[in-house]
Tab-separated table of C-alpha atoms and ligand atoms in Angstrom:
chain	number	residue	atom	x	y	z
A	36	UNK	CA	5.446	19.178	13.130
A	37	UNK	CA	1.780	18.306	11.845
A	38	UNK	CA	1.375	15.951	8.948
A	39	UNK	CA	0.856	18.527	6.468
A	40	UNK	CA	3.498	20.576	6.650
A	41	UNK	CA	6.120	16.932	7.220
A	42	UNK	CA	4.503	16.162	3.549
A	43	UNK	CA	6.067	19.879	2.233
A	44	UNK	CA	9.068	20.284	4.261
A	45	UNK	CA	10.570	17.292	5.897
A	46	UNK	CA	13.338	15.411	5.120
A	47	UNK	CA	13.777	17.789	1.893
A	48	UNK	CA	16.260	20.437	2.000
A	49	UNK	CA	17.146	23.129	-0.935
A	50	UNK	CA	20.227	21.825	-3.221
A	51	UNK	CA	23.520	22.505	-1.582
A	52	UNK	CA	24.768	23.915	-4.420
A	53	UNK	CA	22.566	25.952	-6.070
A	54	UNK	CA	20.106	26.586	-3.715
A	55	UNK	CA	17.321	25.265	-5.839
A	56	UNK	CA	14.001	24.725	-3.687
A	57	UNK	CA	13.083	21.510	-5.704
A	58	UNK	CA	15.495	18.611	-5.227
A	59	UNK	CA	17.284	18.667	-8.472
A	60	UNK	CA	16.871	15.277	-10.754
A	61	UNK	CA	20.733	13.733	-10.319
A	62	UNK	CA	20.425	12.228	-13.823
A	63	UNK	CA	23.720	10.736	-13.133
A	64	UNK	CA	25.202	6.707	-12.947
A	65	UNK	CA	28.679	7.915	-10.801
A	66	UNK	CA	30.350	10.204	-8.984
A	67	UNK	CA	33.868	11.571	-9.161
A	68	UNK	CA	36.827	11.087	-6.121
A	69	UNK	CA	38.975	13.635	-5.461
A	70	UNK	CA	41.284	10.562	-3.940
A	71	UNK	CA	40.538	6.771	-3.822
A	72	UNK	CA	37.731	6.348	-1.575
A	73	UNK	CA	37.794	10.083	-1.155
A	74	UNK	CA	33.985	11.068	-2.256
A	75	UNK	CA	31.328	13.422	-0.828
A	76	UNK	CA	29.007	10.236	0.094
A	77	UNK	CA	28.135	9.020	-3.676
A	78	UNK	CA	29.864	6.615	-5.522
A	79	UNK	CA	27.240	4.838	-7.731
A	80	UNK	CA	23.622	5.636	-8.292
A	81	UNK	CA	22.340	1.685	-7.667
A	82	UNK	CA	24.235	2.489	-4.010
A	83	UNK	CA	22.948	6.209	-3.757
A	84	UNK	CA	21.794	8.850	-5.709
A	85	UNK	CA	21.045	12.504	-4.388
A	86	UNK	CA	17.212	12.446	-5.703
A	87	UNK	CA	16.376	9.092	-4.291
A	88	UNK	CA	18.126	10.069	-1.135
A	89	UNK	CA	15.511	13.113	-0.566
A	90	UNK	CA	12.904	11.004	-1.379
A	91	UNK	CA	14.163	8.237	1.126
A	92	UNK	CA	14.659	11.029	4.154
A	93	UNK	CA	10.819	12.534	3.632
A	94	UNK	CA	9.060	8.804	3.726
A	95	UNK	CA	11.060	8.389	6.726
A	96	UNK	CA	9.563	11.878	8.048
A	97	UNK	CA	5.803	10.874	6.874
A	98	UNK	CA	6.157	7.393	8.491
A	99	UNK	CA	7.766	8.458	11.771
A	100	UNK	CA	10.745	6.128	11.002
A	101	UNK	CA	14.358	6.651	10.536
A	102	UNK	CA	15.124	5.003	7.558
A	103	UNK	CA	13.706	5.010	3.929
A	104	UNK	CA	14.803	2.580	1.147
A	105	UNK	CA	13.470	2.960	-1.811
A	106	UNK	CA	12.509	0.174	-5.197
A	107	UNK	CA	11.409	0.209	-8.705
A	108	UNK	CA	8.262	-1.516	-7.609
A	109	UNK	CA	6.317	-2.205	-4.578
A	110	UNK	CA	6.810	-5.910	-5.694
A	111	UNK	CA	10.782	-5.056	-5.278
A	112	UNK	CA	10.287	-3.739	-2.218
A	113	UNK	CA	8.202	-6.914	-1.049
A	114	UNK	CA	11.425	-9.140	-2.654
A	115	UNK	CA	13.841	-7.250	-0.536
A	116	UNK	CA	11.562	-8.167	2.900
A	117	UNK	CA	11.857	-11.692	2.420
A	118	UNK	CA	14.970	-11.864	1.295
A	119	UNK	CA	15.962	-11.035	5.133
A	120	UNK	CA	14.777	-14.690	5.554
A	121	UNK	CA	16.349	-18.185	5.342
A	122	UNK	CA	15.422	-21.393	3.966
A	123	UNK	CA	13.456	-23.281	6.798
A	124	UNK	CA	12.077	-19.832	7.572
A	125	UNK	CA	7.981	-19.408	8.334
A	126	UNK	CA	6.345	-16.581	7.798
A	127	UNK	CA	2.125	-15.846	8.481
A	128	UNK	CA	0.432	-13.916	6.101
A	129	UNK	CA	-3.060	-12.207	6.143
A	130	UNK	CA	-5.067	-14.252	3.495
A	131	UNK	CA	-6.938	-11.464	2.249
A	132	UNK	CA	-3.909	-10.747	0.538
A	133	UNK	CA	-2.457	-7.866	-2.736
A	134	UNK	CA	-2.621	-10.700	-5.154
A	135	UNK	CA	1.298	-9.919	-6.626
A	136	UNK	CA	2.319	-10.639	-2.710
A	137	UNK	CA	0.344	-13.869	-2.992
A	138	UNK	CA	2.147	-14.644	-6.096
A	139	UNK	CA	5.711	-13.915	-4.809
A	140	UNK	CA	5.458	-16.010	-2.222
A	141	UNK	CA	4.098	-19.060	-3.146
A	142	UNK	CA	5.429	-18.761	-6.698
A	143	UNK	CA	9.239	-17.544	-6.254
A	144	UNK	CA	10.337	-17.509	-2.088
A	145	UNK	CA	8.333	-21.205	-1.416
A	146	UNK	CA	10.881	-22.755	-4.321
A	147	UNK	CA	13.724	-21.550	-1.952
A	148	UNK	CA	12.326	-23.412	1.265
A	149	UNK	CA	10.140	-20.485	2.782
A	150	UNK	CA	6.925	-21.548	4.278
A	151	UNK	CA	4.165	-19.348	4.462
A	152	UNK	CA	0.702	-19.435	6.289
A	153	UNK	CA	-2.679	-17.318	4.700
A	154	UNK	CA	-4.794	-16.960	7.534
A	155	UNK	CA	-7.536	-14.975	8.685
A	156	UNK	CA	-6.578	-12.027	10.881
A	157	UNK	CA	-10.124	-10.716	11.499
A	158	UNK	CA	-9.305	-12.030	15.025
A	159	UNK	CA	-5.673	-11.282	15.661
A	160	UNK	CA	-5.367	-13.642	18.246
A	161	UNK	CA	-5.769	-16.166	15.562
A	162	UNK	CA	-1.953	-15.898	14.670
A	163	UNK	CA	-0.547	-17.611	17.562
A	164	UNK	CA	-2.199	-21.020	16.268
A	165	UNK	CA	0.726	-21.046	13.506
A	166	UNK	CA	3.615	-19.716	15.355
A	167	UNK	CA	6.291	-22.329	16.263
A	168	UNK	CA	10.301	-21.910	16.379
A	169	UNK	CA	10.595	-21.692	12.833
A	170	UNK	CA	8.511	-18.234	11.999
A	171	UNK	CA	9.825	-14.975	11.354
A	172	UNK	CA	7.944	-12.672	9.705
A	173	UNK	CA	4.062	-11.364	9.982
A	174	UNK	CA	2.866	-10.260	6.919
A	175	UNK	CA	-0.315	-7.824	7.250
A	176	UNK	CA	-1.653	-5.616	4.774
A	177	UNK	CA	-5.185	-3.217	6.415
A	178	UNK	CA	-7.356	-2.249	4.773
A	179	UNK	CA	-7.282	-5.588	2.725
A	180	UNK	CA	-7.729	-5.729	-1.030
A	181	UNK	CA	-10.784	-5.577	-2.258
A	182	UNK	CA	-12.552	-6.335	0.569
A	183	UNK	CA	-11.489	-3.569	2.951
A	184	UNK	CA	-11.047	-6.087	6.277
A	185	UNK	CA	-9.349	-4.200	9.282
A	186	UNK	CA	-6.590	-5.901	10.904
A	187	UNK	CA	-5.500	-5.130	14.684
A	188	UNK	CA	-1.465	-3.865	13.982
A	189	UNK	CA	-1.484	-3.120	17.834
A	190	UNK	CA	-2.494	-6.364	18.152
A	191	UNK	CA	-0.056	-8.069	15.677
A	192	UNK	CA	2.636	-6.298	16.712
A	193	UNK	CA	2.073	-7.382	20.306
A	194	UNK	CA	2.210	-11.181	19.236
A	195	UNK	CA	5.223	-10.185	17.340
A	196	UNK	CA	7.094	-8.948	20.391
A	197	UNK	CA	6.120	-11.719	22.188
A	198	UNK	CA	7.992	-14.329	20.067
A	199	UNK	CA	10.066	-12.380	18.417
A	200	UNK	CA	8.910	-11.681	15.033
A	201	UNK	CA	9.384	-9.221	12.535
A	202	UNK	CA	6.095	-7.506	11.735
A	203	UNK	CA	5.471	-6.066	8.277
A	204	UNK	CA	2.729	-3.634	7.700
A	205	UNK	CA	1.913	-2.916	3.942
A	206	UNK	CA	0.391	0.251	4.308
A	207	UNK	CA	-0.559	1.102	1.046
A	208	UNK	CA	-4.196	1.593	0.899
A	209	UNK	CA	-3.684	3.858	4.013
A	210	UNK	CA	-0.762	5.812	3.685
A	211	UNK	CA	0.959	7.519	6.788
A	212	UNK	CA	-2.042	10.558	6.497
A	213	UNK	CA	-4.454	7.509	7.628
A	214	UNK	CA	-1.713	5.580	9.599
A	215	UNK	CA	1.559	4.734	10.984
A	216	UNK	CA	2.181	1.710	11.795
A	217	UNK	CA	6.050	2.437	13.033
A	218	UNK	CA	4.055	3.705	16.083
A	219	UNK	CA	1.850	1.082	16.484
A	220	UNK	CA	4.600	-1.295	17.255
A	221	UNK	CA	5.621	-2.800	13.159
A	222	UNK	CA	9.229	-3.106	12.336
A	223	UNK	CA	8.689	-2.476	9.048
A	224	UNK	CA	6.273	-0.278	6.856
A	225	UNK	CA	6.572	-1.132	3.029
A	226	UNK	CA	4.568	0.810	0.092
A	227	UNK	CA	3.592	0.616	-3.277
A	228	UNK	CA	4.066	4.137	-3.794
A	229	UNK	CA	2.763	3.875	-7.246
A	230	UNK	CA	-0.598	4.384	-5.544
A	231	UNK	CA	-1.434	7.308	-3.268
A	232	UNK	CA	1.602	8.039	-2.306
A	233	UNK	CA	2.917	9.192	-5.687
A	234	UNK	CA	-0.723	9.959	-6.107
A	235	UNK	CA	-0.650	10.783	-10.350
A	236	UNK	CA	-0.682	7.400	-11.653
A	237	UNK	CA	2.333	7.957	-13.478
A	238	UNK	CA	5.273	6.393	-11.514
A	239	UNK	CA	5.820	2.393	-10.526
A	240	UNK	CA	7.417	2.829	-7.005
A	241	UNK	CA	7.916	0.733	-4.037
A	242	UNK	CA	9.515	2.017	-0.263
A	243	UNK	CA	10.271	0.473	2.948
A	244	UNK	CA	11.038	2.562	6.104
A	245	UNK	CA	12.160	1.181	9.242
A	246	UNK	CA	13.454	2.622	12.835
A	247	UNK	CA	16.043	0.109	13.638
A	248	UNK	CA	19.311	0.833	12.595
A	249	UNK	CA	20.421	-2.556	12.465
A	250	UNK	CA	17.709	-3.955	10.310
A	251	UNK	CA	17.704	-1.214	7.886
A	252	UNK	CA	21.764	-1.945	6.973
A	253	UNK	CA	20.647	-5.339	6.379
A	254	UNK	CA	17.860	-3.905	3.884
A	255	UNK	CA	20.059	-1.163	2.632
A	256	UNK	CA	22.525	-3.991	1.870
A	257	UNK	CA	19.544	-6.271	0.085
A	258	UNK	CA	18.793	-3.111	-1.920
A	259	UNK	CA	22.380	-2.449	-3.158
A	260	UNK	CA	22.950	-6.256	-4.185
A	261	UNK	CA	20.383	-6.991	-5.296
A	262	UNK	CA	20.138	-3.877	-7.254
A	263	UNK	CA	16.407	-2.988	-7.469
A	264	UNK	CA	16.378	0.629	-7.799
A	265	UNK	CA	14.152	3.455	-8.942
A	266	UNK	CA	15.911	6.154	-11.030
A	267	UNK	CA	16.278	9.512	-10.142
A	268	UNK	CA	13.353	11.162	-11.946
A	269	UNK	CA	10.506	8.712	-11.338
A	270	UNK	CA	12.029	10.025	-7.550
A	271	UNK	CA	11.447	13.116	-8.460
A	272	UNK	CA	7.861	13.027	-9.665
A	273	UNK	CA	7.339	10.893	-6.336
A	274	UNK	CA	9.022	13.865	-4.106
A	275	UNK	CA	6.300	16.357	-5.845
A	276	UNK	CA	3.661	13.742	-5.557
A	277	UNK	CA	4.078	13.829	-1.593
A	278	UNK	CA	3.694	17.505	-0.951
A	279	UNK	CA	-0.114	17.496	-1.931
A	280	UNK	CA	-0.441	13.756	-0.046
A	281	UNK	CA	-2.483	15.413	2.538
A	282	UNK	CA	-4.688	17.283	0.371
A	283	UNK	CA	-5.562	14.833	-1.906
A	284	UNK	CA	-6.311	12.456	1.150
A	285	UNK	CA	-8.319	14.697	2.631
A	286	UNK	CA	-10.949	14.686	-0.364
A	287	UNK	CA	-10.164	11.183	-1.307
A	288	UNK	CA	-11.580	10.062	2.603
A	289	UNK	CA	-14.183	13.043	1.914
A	290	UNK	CA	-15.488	11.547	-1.032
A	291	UNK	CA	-14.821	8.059	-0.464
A	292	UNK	CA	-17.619	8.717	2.338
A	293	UNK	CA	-20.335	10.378	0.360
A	294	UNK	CA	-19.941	7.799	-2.134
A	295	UNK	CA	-20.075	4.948	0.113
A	296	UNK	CA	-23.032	6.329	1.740
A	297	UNK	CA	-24.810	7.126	-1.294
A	298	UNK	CA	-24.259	3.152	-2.352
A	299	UNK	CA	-25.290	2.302	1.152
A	300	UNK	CA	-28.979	3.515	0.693
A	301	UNK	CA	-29.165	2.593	-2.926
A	302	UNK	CA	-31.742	0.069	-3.901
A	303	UNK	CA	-29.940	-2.448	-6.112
A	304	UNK	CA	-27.028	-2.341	-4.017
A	305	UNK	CA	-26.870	-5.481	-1.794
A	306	UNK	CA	-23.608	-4.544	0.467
A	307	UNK	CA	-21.223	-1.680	0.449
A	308	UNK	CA	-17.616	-2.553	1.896
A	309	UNK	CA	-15.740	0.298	3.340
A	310	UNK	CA	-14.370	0.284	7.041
A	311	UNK	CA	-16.014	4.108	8.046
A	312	UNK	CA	-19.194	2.201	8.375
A	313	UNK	CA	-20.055	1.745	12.222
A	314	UNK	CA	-21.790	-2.381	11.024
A	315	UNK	CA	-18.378	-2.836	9.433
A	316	UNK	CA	-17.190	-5.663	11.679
A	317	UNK	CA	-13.880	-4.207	12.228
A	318	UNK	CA	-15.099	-0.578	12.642
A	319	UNK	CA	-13.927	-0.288	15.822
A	320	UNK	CA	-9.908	-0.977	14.960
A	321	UNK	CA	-10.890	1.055	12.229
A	322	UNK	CA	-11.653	4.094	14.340
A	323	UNK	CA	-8.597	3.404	16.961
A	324	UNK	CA	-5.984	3.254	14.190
A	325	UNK	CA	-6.831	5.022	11.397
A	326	UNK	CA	-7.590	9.114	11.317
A	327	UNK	CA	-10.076	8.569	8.641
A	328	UNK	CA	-11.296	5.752	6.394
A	329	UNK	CA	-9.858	6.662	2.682
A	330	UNK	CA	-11.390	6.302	-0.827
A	331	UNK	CA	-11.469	2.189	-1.641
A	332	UNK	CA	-14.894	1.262	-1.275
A	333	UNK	CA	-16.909	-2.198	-2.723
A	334	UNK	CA	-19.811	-2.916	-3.362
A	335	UNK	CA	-22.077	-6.232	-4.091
A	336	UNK	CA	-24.926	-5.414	-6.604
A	337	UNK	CA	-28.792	-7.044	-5.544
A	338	UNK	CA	-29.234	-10.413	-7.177
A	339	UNK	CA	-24.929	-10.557	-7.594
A	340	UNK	CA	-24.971	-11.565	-11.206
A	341	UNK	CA	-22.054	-11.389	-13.350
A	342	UNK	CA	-23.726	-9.379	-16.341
A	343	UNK	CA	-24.852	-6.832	-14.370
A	344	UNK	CA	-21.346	-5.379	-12.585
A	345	UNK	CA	-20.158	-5.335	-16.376
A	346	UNK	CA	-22.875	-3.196	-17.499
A	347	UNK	CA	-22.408	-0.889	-14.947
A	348	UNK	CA	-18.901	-0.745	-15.694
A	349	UNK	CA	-19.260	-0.224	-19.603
A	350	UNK	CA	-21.704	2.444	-18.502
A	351	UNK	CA	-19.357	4.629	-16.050
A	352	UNK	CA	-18.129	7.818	-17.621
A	353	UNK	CA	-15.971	9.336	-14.615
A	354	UNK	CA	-14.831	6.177	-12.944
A	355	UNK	CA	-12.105	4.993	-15.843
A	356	UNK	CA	-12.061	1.257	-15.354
A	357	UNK	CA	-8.518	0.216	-15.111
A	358	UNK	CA	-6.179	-1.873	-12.728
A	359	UNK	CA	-4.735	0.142	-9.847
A	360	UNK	CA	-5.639	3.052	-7.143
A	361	UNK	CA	-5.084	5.845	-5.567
A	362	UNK	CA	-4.308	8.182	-8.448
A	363	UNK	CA	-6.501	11.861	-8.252
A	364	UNK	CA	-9.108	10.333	-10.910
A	365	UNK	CA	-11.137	7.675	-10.163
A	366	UNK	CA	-11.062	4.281	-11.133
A	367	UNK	CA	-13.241	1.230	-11.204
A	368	UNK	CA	-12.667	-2.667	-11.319
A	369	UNK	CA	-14.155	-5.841	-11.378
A	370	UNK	CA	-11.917	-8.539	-9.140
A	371	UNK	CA	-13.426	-11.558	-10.527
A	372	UNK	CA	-12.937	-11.206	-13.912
A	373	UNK	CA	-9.774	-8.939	-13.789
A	374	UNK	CA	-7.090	-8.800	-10.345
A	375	UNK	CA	-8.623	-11.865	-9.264
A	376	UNK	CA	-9.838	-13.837	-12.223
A	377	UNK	CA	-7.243	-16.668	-12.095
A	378	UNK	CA	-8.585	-17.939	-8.956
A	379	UNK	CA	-11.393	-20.627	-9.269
A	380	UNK	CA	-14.848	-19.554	-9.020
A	381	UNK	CA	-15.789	-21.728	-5.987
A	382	UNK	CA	-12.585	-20.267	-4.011
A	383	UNK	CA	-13.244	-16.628	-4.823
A	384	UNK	CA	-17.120	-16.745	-3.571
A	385	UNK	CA	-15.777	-18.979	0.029
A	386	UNK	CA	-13.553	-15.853	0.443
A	387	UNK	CA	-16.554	-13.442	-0.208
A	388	UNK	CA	-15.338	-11.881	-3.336
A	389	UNK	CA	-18.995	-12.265	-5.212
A	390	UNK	CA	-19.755	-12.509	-9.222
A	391	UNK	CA	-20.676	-8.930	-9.021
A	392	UNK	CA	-18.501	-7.353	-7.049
A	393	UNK	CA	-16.960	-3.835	-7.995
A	394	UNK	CA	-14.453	-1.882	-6.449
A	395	UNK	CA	-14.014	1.752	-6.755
A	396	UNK	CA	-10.805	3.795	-5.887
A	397	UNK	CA	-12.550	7.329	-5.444
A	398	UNK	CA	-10.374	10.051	-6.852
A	399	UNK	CA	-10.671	13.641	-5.875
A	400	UNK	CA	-13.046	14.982	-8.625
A	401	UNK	CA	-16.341	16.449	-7.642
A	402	UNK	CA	-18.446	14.259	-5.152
A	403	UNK	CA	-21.656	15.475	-7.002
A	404	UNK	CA	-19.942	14.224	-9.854
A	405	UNK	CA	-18.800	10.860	-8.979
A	406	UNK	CA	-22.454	10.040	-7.332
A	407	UNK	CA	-23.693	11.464	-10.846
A	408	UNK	CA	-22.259	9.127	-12.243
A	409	UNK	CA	-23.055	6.270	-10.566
A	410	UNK	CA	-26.019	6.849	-10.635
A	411	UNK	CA	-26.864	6.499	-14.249
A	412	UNK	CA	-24.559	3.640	-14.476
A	413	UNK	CA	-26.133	1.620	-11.683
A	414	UNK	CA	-29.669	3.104	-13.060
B	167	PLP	C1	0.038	-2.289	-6.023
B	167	PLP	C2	0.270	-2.943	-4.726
B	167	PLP	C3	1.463	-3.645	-4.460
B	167	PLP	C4	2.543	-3.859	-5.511
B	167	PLP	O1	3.132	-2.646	-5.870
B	167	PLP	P1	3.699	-2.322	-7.358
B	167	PLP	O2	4.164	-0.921	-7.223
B	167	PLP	O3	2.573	-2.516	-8.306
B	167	PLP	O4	4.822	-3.281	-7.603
B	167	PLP	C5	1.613	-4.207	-3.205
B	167	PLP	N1	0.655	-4.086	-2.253
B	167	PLP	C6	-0.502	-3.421	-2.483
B	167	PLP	C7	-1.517	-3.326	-1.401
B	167	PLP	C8	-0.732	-2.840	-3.720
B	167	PLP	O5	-1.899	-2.196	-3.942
């Protein structure tokens, strides 16, 4: 089955008893026994609920796993992952890192005895420096936020194999239309689904889906206890939210490359960020693991001074400036004085994330429009 019509069809079936096309919302906390322990699969919506299990059964489809799980936030999801782990446990992380995954583990799982690595994975091979016996996890996340590095998963997941890791793949900014890292050889694939995946901006959602049987009853038991859960009609709003996923990536990588290019060749624009472009130093990865390039693109204005990223974001009329992505209108932000602001200047510039640099999640208005638009802002 294409990707297309998996996004409309799998892992959905009509209501069993009503026939209704849409998964009903099962606005319901329990579930009645004929018997004792005599029940038709549900016995308590934190456990299971009939919406969230559609929902779970089509990300499963998308991602070419077996298993979905899903959580009231990505963040929930990303708490669930580590909880797999043990004090003494190691785990390497990309540095270039979703800055709520940066806070979660060095401000919550370190105070339980977790130890975690930030390191560069520009050059995969670069991971096996910090492996010993003590590591369990690889943590990557490609594209990277805001800066749009490209990380080998083929790569990581081979290192992961070799000393028997776990590899995590946050696939957010990609989603399985762009893709799947299941078949590039990660264990598991976790989303915030509050981005492109529910695709509206109007749900907070988090999934994992896995292949191995084994590893998803340990997550499906981390889910139940520790309770997590999204209710049954922010699943529903998710489950419509799929079937247009490969539409609205389609114009989202469409416009996210006339965009870029029209920043590329624009004359107070110092450096545009966005891994479609062939100087993009990971653009080869790019090409080998991705089916297109998507709609986050950044940019570095000529001269990089504070005052002038602001005034291009007061100026903006079509690009709302607002935290988040992925949603069908687009959005601007400014990392250094907004997702990023709390760390220190000196820090944020060594990493490359300039005074003035602006990052734009390109919805799936009008191209003409968006470049409009930039273009009196950026003047
Ligand atoms: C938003 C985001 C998260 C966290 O997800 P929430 O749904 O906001 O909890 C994690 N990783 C990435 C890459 C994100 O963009």
């Amino acid at each position: 089955m294409k990707f297309g019509t998996k996004a409309i069809h799998a892992g959905v079936e009509p209501d069993p008893t009503t026939g209704a096309i849409m998964t009903p919302i099962y606005q319901t906390s329990t579930y009645v026994q004929r018997s004792p322990g005599d029940h038709k699969g549900y016995e308590y919506s934190r456990t299971h609920n009939p919406t969230r299990t559609q929902l779970q059964n089509a990300l499963a489809a998308l991602e070419n796993g077996k298993h979905g799980l899903c959580f009231a936030s990505g963040m929930a999801a990303i708490d669930a992952v580590v909880k797999l782990l043990s004090p003494g446990d190691e785990v390497i992380s990309t540095n270039d890192l979703y800055g709520g995954t940066y806070r979660i583990f060095t401000k919550i799982f370190q105070n339980y005895g977790i130890k975690f690595h930030f390191i560069s994975m520009a050059d995969i091979a670069n991971v096996e420096k910090y492996v010993n016996e003590n590591t369990k996890l690889l943590w990557v996340e490609t594209p990277t936020n805001p800066l749009l590095n490209i990380i080998d998963i083929k790569g990581a997941a081979a290192i992961a194999k070799k000393h028997n890791l776990k590899l995590v793949v946050d696939n957010t900014f990609s989603t399985p239309y762009l893709q799947t890292p299941l078949d590039l050889g990660a264990d598991i694939v976790m989303h915030s689904l509050t981005k492109y995946m529910g695709g509206h901006s109007d749900v907070v959602m988090g999934a994992l889906i896995v292949k191995d049987d084994e590893l998803h009853e340990k997550l499906a038991f981390i889910q139940n206890a520790s309770g997590g859960t999204p209710g049954p009609q922010d699943c529903f709003l998710l489950l419509r939210g799929l079937k247009t996923l490969h539409l609205r990536m389609q114009r989202h990588c469409e416009n996210g490359r006339k965009v870029a290019e029209y920043l590329k060749a624009h004359p107070k624009v110092e450096k545009v960020f966005w891994p479609g472009f062939e100087d993009h130093n990971n653009h080869a990865i790019a090409k080998s693991q991705m089916n297109d390039f998507g709609g986050m693109i950044s940019f570095v204005l000529k001269g990089d001074k504070m005052e002038d990223a602001v005034k291009v974001l007061e100026k903006v009329k079509y690009f709302a400036l607002a935290e988040s992505l992925g949603g069908v209108e687009s959005l601007c932000g400014h990392p250094a004085s907004m997702t990023h602001a709390s760390i220190p200047r000196e820090e944020r510039l060594k990493a490359g994330l300039s005074d003035s640099l602006i990052r734009l999640s390109v919805g799936v208005e009008d191209a003409e429009d968006l470049i409009e638009d930039l273009k009196q802002a950026i003047g």
